[in-house]
Coordinates of C-alpha atoms and ligand atoms in Angstrom, one line a residue:
M1 CA -1.7 -14.5 33.0
A2 CA -2.2 -15.3 30.2
A3 CA -4.1 -13.4 27.7
K4 CA -7.2 -14.4 25.6
S5 CA -4.3 -14.7 22.3
G6 CA -1.9 -16.5 24.5
E7 CA 0.7 -13.0 24.0
P8 CA 2.4 -12.4 27.2
L9 CA 0.5 -8.8 28.4
N10 CA 2.9 -6.9 28.4
Q11 CA 3.2 -7.6 24.6
L12 CA -0.1 -6.3 23.8
I13 CA 0.4 -2.4 23.8
S14 CA 4.0 -1.6 21.8
T15 CA 4.6 0.5 25.7
A16 CA 6.6 3.2 22.5
A17 CA 3.1 3.4 22.3
Q18 CA 2.9 5.5 25.3
N19 CA 1.8 8.9 25.2
A20 CA 3.3 9.8 22.0
S21 CA 1.6 12.1 20.2
K22 CA 1.9 11.9 16.1
R23 CA 0.6 13.7 13.3
I24 CA -0.6 12.4 10.5
V25 CA -1.0 14.1 7.2
V26 CA -4.9 12.9 5.7
L27 CA -4.8 13.3 1.7
S28 CA -8.7 11.7 1.6
G29 CA -8.3 13.6 -2.4
D30 CA -11.1 12.3 -4.6
G31 CA -14.4 10.4 -5.5
I32 CA -14.0 7.3 -2.8
G33 CA -11.0 8.8 -0.9
P34 CA -13.4 10.8 1.7
E35 CA -15.0 7.8 2.2
V36 CA -12.4 4.8 2.8
T37 CA -10.1 6.9 4.7
S38 CA -12.5 8.7 6.6
A39 CA -13.6 4.8 8.1
A40 CA -9.5 4.0 8.6
V41 CA -9.3 7.5 10.8
T42 CA -12.0 6.1 12.9
L43 CA -10.3 2.9 13.5
L44 CA -7.4 5.1 14.4
R45 CA -8.7 7.6 16.7
D46 CA -10.5 4.1 18.4
C47 CA -7.3 2.5 18.5
S48 CA -5.8 6.7 20.2
T49 CA -8.9 6.0 22.3
E50 CA -8.5 2.4 24.0
S51 CA -4.6 2.9 24.7
G52 CA -4.6 6.6 25.4
Y53 CA -2.1 7.4 23.2
K54 CA -2.6 10.8 20.8
F55 CA -3.1 10.9 17.3
E56 CA -3.5 15.3 15.6
F57 CA -5.6 14.3 11.9
I58 CA -4.3 17.6 9.8
E59 CA -6.5 16.9 7.2
M60 CA -4.9 18.9 3.7
P61 CA -6.7 20.1 -0.4
F62 CA -5.4 17.1 -2.8
G63 CA -5.7 16.4 -6.3
G64 CA -8.8 17.7 -8.4
T65 CA -10.6 18.2 -5.0
A66 CA -7.0 21.3 -4.8
I67 CA -8.0 22.0 -8.1
D68 CA -11.1 23.2 -7.7
L69 CA -10.0 25.1 -4.9
C70 CA -7.1 26.3 -5.7
G71 CA -6.0 25.7 -9.4
K72 CA -3.9 23.4 -8.5
P73 CA -3.1 19.3 -6.9
F74 CA -1.0 20.2 -4.8
P75 CA -1.0 23.2 -2.6
A76 CA 2.6 24.0 -1.1
E77 CA 0.7 24.4 2.0
T78 CA -0.5 20.6 1.1
L79 CA 3.8 19.8 0.1
S80 CA 5.0 22.1 4.2
A81 CA 2.2 20.2 5.9
C82 CA 3.3 16.8 4.1
R83 CA 6.5 17.2 5.2
A84 CA 6.4 18.6 9.1
A85 CA 3.8 14.7 9.3
D86 CA 5.2 11.7 11.5
A87 CA 2.5 9.9 8.8
I88 CA 0.4 11.1 5.6
L89 CA -2.8 9.1 4.4
L90 CA -4.3 8.7 0.9
G91 CA -7.3 8.3 -0.3
A92 CA -7.1 8.6 -3.8
V93 CA -6.9 11.1 -7.0
G94 CA -8.6 11.6 -10.1
G95 CA -11.7 10.9 -11.9
P96 CA -13.5 12.3 -15.1
K97 CA -14.2 16.0 -14.3
W98 CA -10.1 16.3 -15.1
D99 CA -9.4 14.0 -17.1
S100 CA -8.7 16.7 -20.6
L101 CA -7.0 18.6 -18.3
P102 CA -3.0 17.8 -19.7
L103 CA -0.8 15.4 -18.3
G104 CA 1.0 18.1 -16.2
N105 CA -2.0 19.5 -14.2
R106 CA -4.4 16.4 -13.4
P107 CA -4.1 15.6 -9.7
E108 CA -2.8 12.3 -11.4
S109 CA 0.3 14.4 -11.7
G110 CA 0.1 16.2 -8.0
L111 CA 0.5 12.4 -6.1
L112 CA 3.5 12.2 -7.9
A113 CA 5.1 15.4 -7.0
L114 CA 4.1 14.2 -3.6
R115 CA 6.2 10.8 -4.1
Q116 CA 9.1 13.0 -5.8
E117 CA 8.9 15.6 -3.2
L118 CA 8.6 13.9 -0.4
G119 CA 11.3 11.7 -1.8
L120 CA 9.6 7.7 -1.8
F121 CA 12.0 6.0 -4.0
A122 CA 9.9 2.7 -2.7
N123 CA 6.9 1.7 -2.8
V124 CA 6.0 -2.3 -0.8
R125 CA 2.1 -3.9 -2.1
P126 CA 1.8 -6.5 0.3
I127 CA -0.9 -9.4 -1.0
K128 CA -1.8 -12.6 1.2
V129 CA -5.5 -14.0 0.6
R130 CA -7.3 -14.0 4.2
P131 CA -8.7 -16.7 5.0
A132 CA -12.1 -15.6 5.5
L133 CA -12.2 -14.5 2.1
L134 CA -10.2 -17.2 0.6
N135 CA -13.4 -18.3 -2.1
I136 CA -13.0 -14.9 -4.0
S137 CA -9.7 -15.4 -5.0
P138 CA -10.3 -16.7 -8.2
L139 CA -7.9 -19.3 -7.6
R140 CA -8.8 -22.3 -6.5
A141 CA -8.2 -22.7 -2.4
E142 CA -4.8 -24.7 -2.7
R143 CA -3.2 -22.5 -4.6
A144 CA -4.0 -18.8 -2.9
R145 CA -4.2 -20.3 1.0
N146 CA -0.1 -20.0 1.3
V147 CA 0.1 -16.8 -0.8
D148 CA 2.0 -13.9 0.9
L149 CA 4.0 -11.5 -1.6
E150 CA 5.2 -8.2 -1.0
I151 CA 6.0 -6.3 -4.6
V152 CA 8.8 -3.4 -4.2
R153 CA 8.0 -0.8 -7.1
E154 CA 10.4 2.4 -7.4
L155 CA 8.4 5.3 -7.2
A156 CA 10.9 8.2 -7.9
G157 CA 12.4 7.0 -11.3
G158 CA 12.2 5.3 -14.5
I159 CA 9.3 5.7 -17.4
Y160 CA 7.1 7.6 -14.9
F161 CA 9.7 10.4 -14.4
G162 CA 11.3 10.6 -17.7
E163 CA 10.7 12.9 -20.7
H164 CA 7.3 13.0 -22.2
K165 CA 6.5 14.9 -25.8
S166 CA 5.0 14.4 -28.3
E167 CA 5.8 16.8 -31.6
G168 CA 4.0 17.5 -35.1
A169 CA 1.1 18.2 -36.8
T170 CA -1.9 16.6 -36.6
G171 CA -1.9 12.4 -38.6
S172 CA 1.0 13.1 -38.1
E173 CA 1.3 13.0 -34.5
R174 CA 4.9 11.2 -32.6
A175 CA 5.2 11.1 -29.5
W176 CA 7.0 9.2 -26.9
D177 CA 8.2 9.0 -22.9
V178 CA 11.8 8.1 -21.4
E179 CA 13.0 5.3 -19.4
S180 CA 16.2 5.4 -17.7
Y181 CA 17.8 4.9 -14.6
T182 CA 20.5 5.0 -12.9
I183 CA 22.8 3.0 -10.4
Q184 CA 21.8 5.0 -7.8
E185 CA 18.6 4.6 -8.4
I186 CA 18.6 1.2 -8.5
D187 CA 20.9 0.2 -6.6
R188 CA 18.4 2.2 -3.5
I189 CA 15.4 0.3 -4.4
V190 CA 17.2 -3.3 -4.8
R191 CA 19.4 -2.8 -1.7
F192 CA 15.3 -2.6 0.5
A193 CA 14.5 -5.0 -1.0
F194 CA 17.0 -7.5 0.1
E195 CA 16.2 -5.6 3.0
R196 CA 12.8 -6.5 4.2
A197 CA 13.5 -10.0 2.5
A198 CA 15.7 -10.8 4.8
R199 CA 12.9 -10.3 7.6
R200 CA 10.7 -12.2 6.4
G201 CA 11.2 -15.3 3.7
N202 CA 14.3 -14.6 2.2
H203 CA 13.8 -14.7 -1.3
V204 CA 14.1 -12.3 -4.0
T205 CA 12.8 -11.9 -6.9
S206 CA 14.0 -9.2 -9.6
I207 CA 12.2 -8.6 -12.4
D208 CA 12.7 -6.7 -15.4
K209 CA 12.6 -6.9 -19.6
A210 CA 16.4 -7.4 -20.3
N211 CA 16.1 -9.0 -23.4
V212 CA 14.7 -6.3 -24.4
L213 CA 15.2 -3.0 -23.2
A214 CA 18.7 -1.2 -22.6
S215 CA 17.3 0.0 -19.1
S216 CA 16.7 -3.8 -18.0
V217 CA 20.3 -5.0 -18.9
L218 CA 21.5 -2.3 -16.0
W219 CA 19.1 -3.2 -13.5
R220 CA 19.5 -7.0 -14.2
S221 CA 23.2 -6.5 -13.7
R222 CA 23.1 -4.4 -10.1
A223 CA 20.3 -6.7 -8.9
K224 CA 22.5 -9.6 -9.2
E225 CA 26.2 -7.4 -8.0
I226 CA 23.3 -6.8 -4.6
S227 CA 22.7 -9.6 -4.7
A228 CA 26.1 -11.0 -3.4
N229 CA 26.1 -9.2 -0.4
Y230 CA 22.8 -11.7 0.6
P231 CA 24.0 -14.9 0.7
R232 CA 21.6 -15.4 2.9
V233 CA 18.8 -14.6 0.6
K234 CA 18.4 -16.3 -2.3
T235 CA 16.9 -14.5 -5.9
D236 CA 15.3 -15.1 -9.0
H237 CA 15.1 -13.3 -12.1
M238 CA 12.4 -12.9 -13.8
Y239 CA 11.2 -10.7 -17.5
V240 CA 8.3 -8.6 -17.1
D241 CA 5.9 -11.1 -19.2
N242 CA 6.6 -14.5 -17.4
A243 CA 5.8 -13.0 -14.1
A244 CA 2.3 -12.0 -15.1
L245 CA 1.8 -15.0 -16.4
Q246 CA 3.4 -16.4 -12.3
L247 CA 1.6 -14.7 -10.8
V248 CA -1.4 -16.1 -12.3
I249 CA -0.3 -19.7 -12.2
A250 CA 1.9 -19.8 -9.8
P251 CA 2.0 -17.1 -6.8
Q252 CA 2.9 -18.9 -3.8
Q253 CA 6.7 -18.7 -4.9
F254 CA 7.1 -15.3 -4.7
D255 CA 8.1 -14.0 -1.7
V256 CA 9.5 -10.0 -2.8
I257 CA 8.6 -8.5 -5.6
V258 CA 11.4 -5.9 -6.7
T259 CA 10.7 -4.2 -10.0
S260 CA 10.9 -0.3 -11.7
N261 CA 7.9 1.6 -11.9
M262 CA 6.1 1.3 -14.4
F263 CA 6.7 -2.6 -14.3
G264 CA 5.7 -2.4 -10.4
D265 CA 2.2 -0.9 -10.5
I266 CA 1.0 -3.1 -14.1
L267 CA 2.0 -6.1 -12.7
S268 CA 0.5 -4.7 -8.8
D269 CA -2.7 -4.9 -10.1
G270 CA -2.7 -7.3 -12.1
A271 CA -1.4 -9.3 -8.0
A272 CA -3.4 -7.7 -6.6
G273 CA -6.4 -9.9 -9.0
V274 CA -5.4 -13.6 -6.8
E275 CA -7.6 -11.7 -3.2
G276 CA -9.9 -10.8 -5.8
S277 CA -10.5 -7.3 -5.3
L278 CA -9.1 -4.6 -6.0
G279 CA -10.4 -2.9 -3.0
L280 CA -8.1 -5.1 -0.8
I281 CA -5.2 -3.7 -0.9
P282 CA -3.3 -1.6 1.2
S283 CA 0.1 -0.2 -0.3
M284 CA 3.6 2.4 2.1
S285 CA 5.8 4.5 0.1
W286 CA 9.2 4.9 2.3
G287 CA 11.9 7.1 1.7
L288 CA 13.8 10.0 1.9
G289 CA 10.4 11.7 4.0
P290 CA 7.5 10.6 6.3
S291 CA 5.6 7.7 5.1
L292 CA 2.8 7.6 3.0
Y293 CA 0.2 4.7 3.1
E294 CA -2.9 4.7 0.5
P295 CA -4.5 1.8 -0.5
I296 CA -3.8 1.0 -3.8
H297 CA -6.9 1.5 -5.2
G298 CA -8.1 4.5 -7.7
S299 CA -10.6 6.6 -6.9
A300 CA -13.6 4.5 -8.6
P301 CA -16.0 7.5 -9.4
S302 CA -19.0 5.3 -10.6
I303 CA -19.4 4.4 -6.6
A304 CA -17.7 7.7 -5.3
G305 CA -21.2 8.6 -2.4
K306 CA -22.9 5.7 -2.4
N307 CA -21.3 3.9 0.8
I308 CA -21.3 0.9 -1.0
A309 CA -17.0 1.2 -1.0
C310 CA -14.2 -1.3 0.4
P311 CA -12.9 0.4 2.9
I312 CA -10.3 -2.1 3.7
G313 CA -7.6 -1.3 1.4
A314 CA -7.5 2.1 3.6
I315 CA -7.6 0.8 6.7
A316 CA -5.2 -2.3 5.7
S317 CA -3.4 1.6 5.1
A318 CA -3.6 2.4 7.8
T319 CA -2.7 -0.7 10.3
M320 CA 0.8 -0.2 8.2
M321 CA 1.2 2.6 9.4
L322 CA 1.3 2.0 13.1
R323 CA 3.7 -1.6 12.3
E324 CA 6.2 0.4 9.7
S325 CA 6.1 4.1 10.5
F326 CA 5.1 3.8 14.7
D327 CA 6.1 0.3 15.9
M328 CA 2.4 -0.3 17.1
R329 CA 2.5 -3.9 16.0
A330 CA -0.6 -5.1 18.8
E331 CA -2.7 -1.9 17.5
A332 CA -2.2 -3.0 14.5
Q333 CA -3.0 -6.8 15.2
A334 CA -6.9 -4.9 17.1
I335 CA -7.3 -4.2 13.8
D336 CA -6.2 -6.6 11.5
S337 CA -8.5 -9.4 13.6
A338 CA -11.2 -7.0 13.9
I339 CA -11.4 -7.6 10.4
D340 CA -11.2 -10.8 9.8
S341 CA -13.1 -11.4 12.6
V342 CA -16.0 -9.3 10.3
L343 CA -15.6 -11.0 7.9
E344 CA -15.9 -14.8 9.0
S345 CA -19.3 -13.7 10.6
G346 CA -20.2 -13.2 6.8
I347 CA -20.5 -9.3 6.6
R348 CA -19.5 -7.5 3.7
T349 CA -19.4 -4.9 1.5
A350 CA -21.2 -5.6 -2.0
D351 CA -17.5 -5.6 -4.3
I352 CA -16.8 -9.2 -1.7
A353 CA -19.9 -9.8 -0.5
E354 CA -20.7 -14.4 -1.9
R355 CA -22.9 -16.2 -1.5
G356 CA -24.3 -17.0 2.1
T357 CA -22.8 -13.6 2.7
T358 CA -25.0 -10.2 3.6
A359 CA -24.0 -7.4 1.8
V360 CA -23.8 -3.9 3.9
S361 CA -22.7 -0.3 3.7
C362 CA -19.2 0.9 4.0
S363 CA -20.0 2.8 7.0
E364 CA -22.1 -0.7 9.1
F365 CA -19.3 -2.3 7.9
V366 CA -17.1 0.7 10.2
S367 CA -19.1 -0.3 12.4
R368 CA -18.8 -4.0 12.8
I369 CA -15.1 -3.7 13.1
R370 CA -15.6 -1.1 15.2
E371 CA -17.8 -3.4 17.9
A372 CA -14.8 -5.8 17.5
M373 CA -12.1 -4.2 18.0
R374 CA -14.2 -3.0 20.8
E375 CA -15.0 -6.4 22.1
H376 CA -11.0 -6.6 21.0
F377 CA -10.0 -4.2 23.6
S378 CA -12.5 -5.5 26.7
Q379 CA -10.6 -7.9 27.4
V380 CA -7.7 -6.4 26.4
E381 CA -8.6 -4.6 30.0
R382 CA -10.3 -7.7 31.6
Y383 CA -6.5 -9.0 31.9
G384 CA -4.9 -5.5 31.6
W385 CA -2.9 -2.9 29.6
A386 CA -0.3 -2.4 29.4
V387 CA 1.6 -4.1 32.4
Ligands
IPM401 C1 -0.8 3.7 -8.7 C2 -1.6 5.0 -9.6 C3 -0.8 5.4 -9.7 C4 0.1 4.6 -10.1 C5 -1.8 6.6 -11.1 C6 -2.9 7.4 -10.1 C7 -0.4 7.9 -10.9 O1 -1.8 4.1 -10.4 O2 -0.7 4.0 -7.4 O3 -0.7 3.2 -8.1 O4 0.1 4.9 -11.3 O5 1.6 5.6 -9.8
MN402 MN1 -1.3 1.6 -10.4

């Protein structure tokens, strides 16, 4: 008997996932962080109830909330919990309340320390326009429709972790930040990008500023050398200024983009513009320790606590966790299809509403996704689950 989707029944649940218990550390953080992570956790719990495998959620203080609670953005207990996790789900950090603190004590420094402590050197940010949201893209539909790219951002080195210094008397200060990359740091991220490209579109665009920066000259020469080991993957090298332009005028040319920490930070917000809202984009940070999943948006203090934030970035981060850390592809697909069907029915959060659709609160939007998921699971039950 075939299931509704046409998939064989035994693919409707990932067998590896059955009976496994996964420990997920939740770092809700600041601003809209708690609202959007709680949405993602709710859907993960629903998945767990329906399909019988277990998730254990461990909430730990992080970011500005942790500063208020215990004086630091990344307490030692939070680090130990993260090290012992199977995966980490993060909301967002930062806010005006902590903006006057010195750089090294701000909520953002906790995030940088988390990335570094866990050896998370690769950050993946997928950009793909959901069919129901074609009209909120600022690009014409025929351009937006075929966009399916991944930004692979180096996350543990570069200018973020170079020297940050200022000196001099008031009125004559000088400040600097150092961008530096070793061959090892470049090679591991470039290889990671080629491996991902080999599993999807077989095309890597390496982005640098090799016409000006020494670190980029090294980056490009390593990227060229490594590309020779992947003859089936097409390789392009592009200057970052041109890449910013290309992402707007012809984003469908990209498959996997690999770039440095700061260029990746800037280009990924730009690429999110192609989808029409920063609130839609998930991410995975991958490396030596357990992977970290978080929406790429910030803490959005101006809308925090109003129950109007878009939870799609956080929920899609949870589905990325199911796929990438737990190999639970069928479950991830169940959540993703539920999001699509709610969007197709014209239900939106305010940031992605358009004429002819209905804007609802964050919690109402989540209820609708849960309903669509229940419908999906009841189909599965009717036809058999995990045969
Ligand atoms: C991101 C954010 C962070 C970064 C901030 C909050 C430190 O903008 O994840 O893109 O710059 O990496
Ligand atoms: Mn950013």
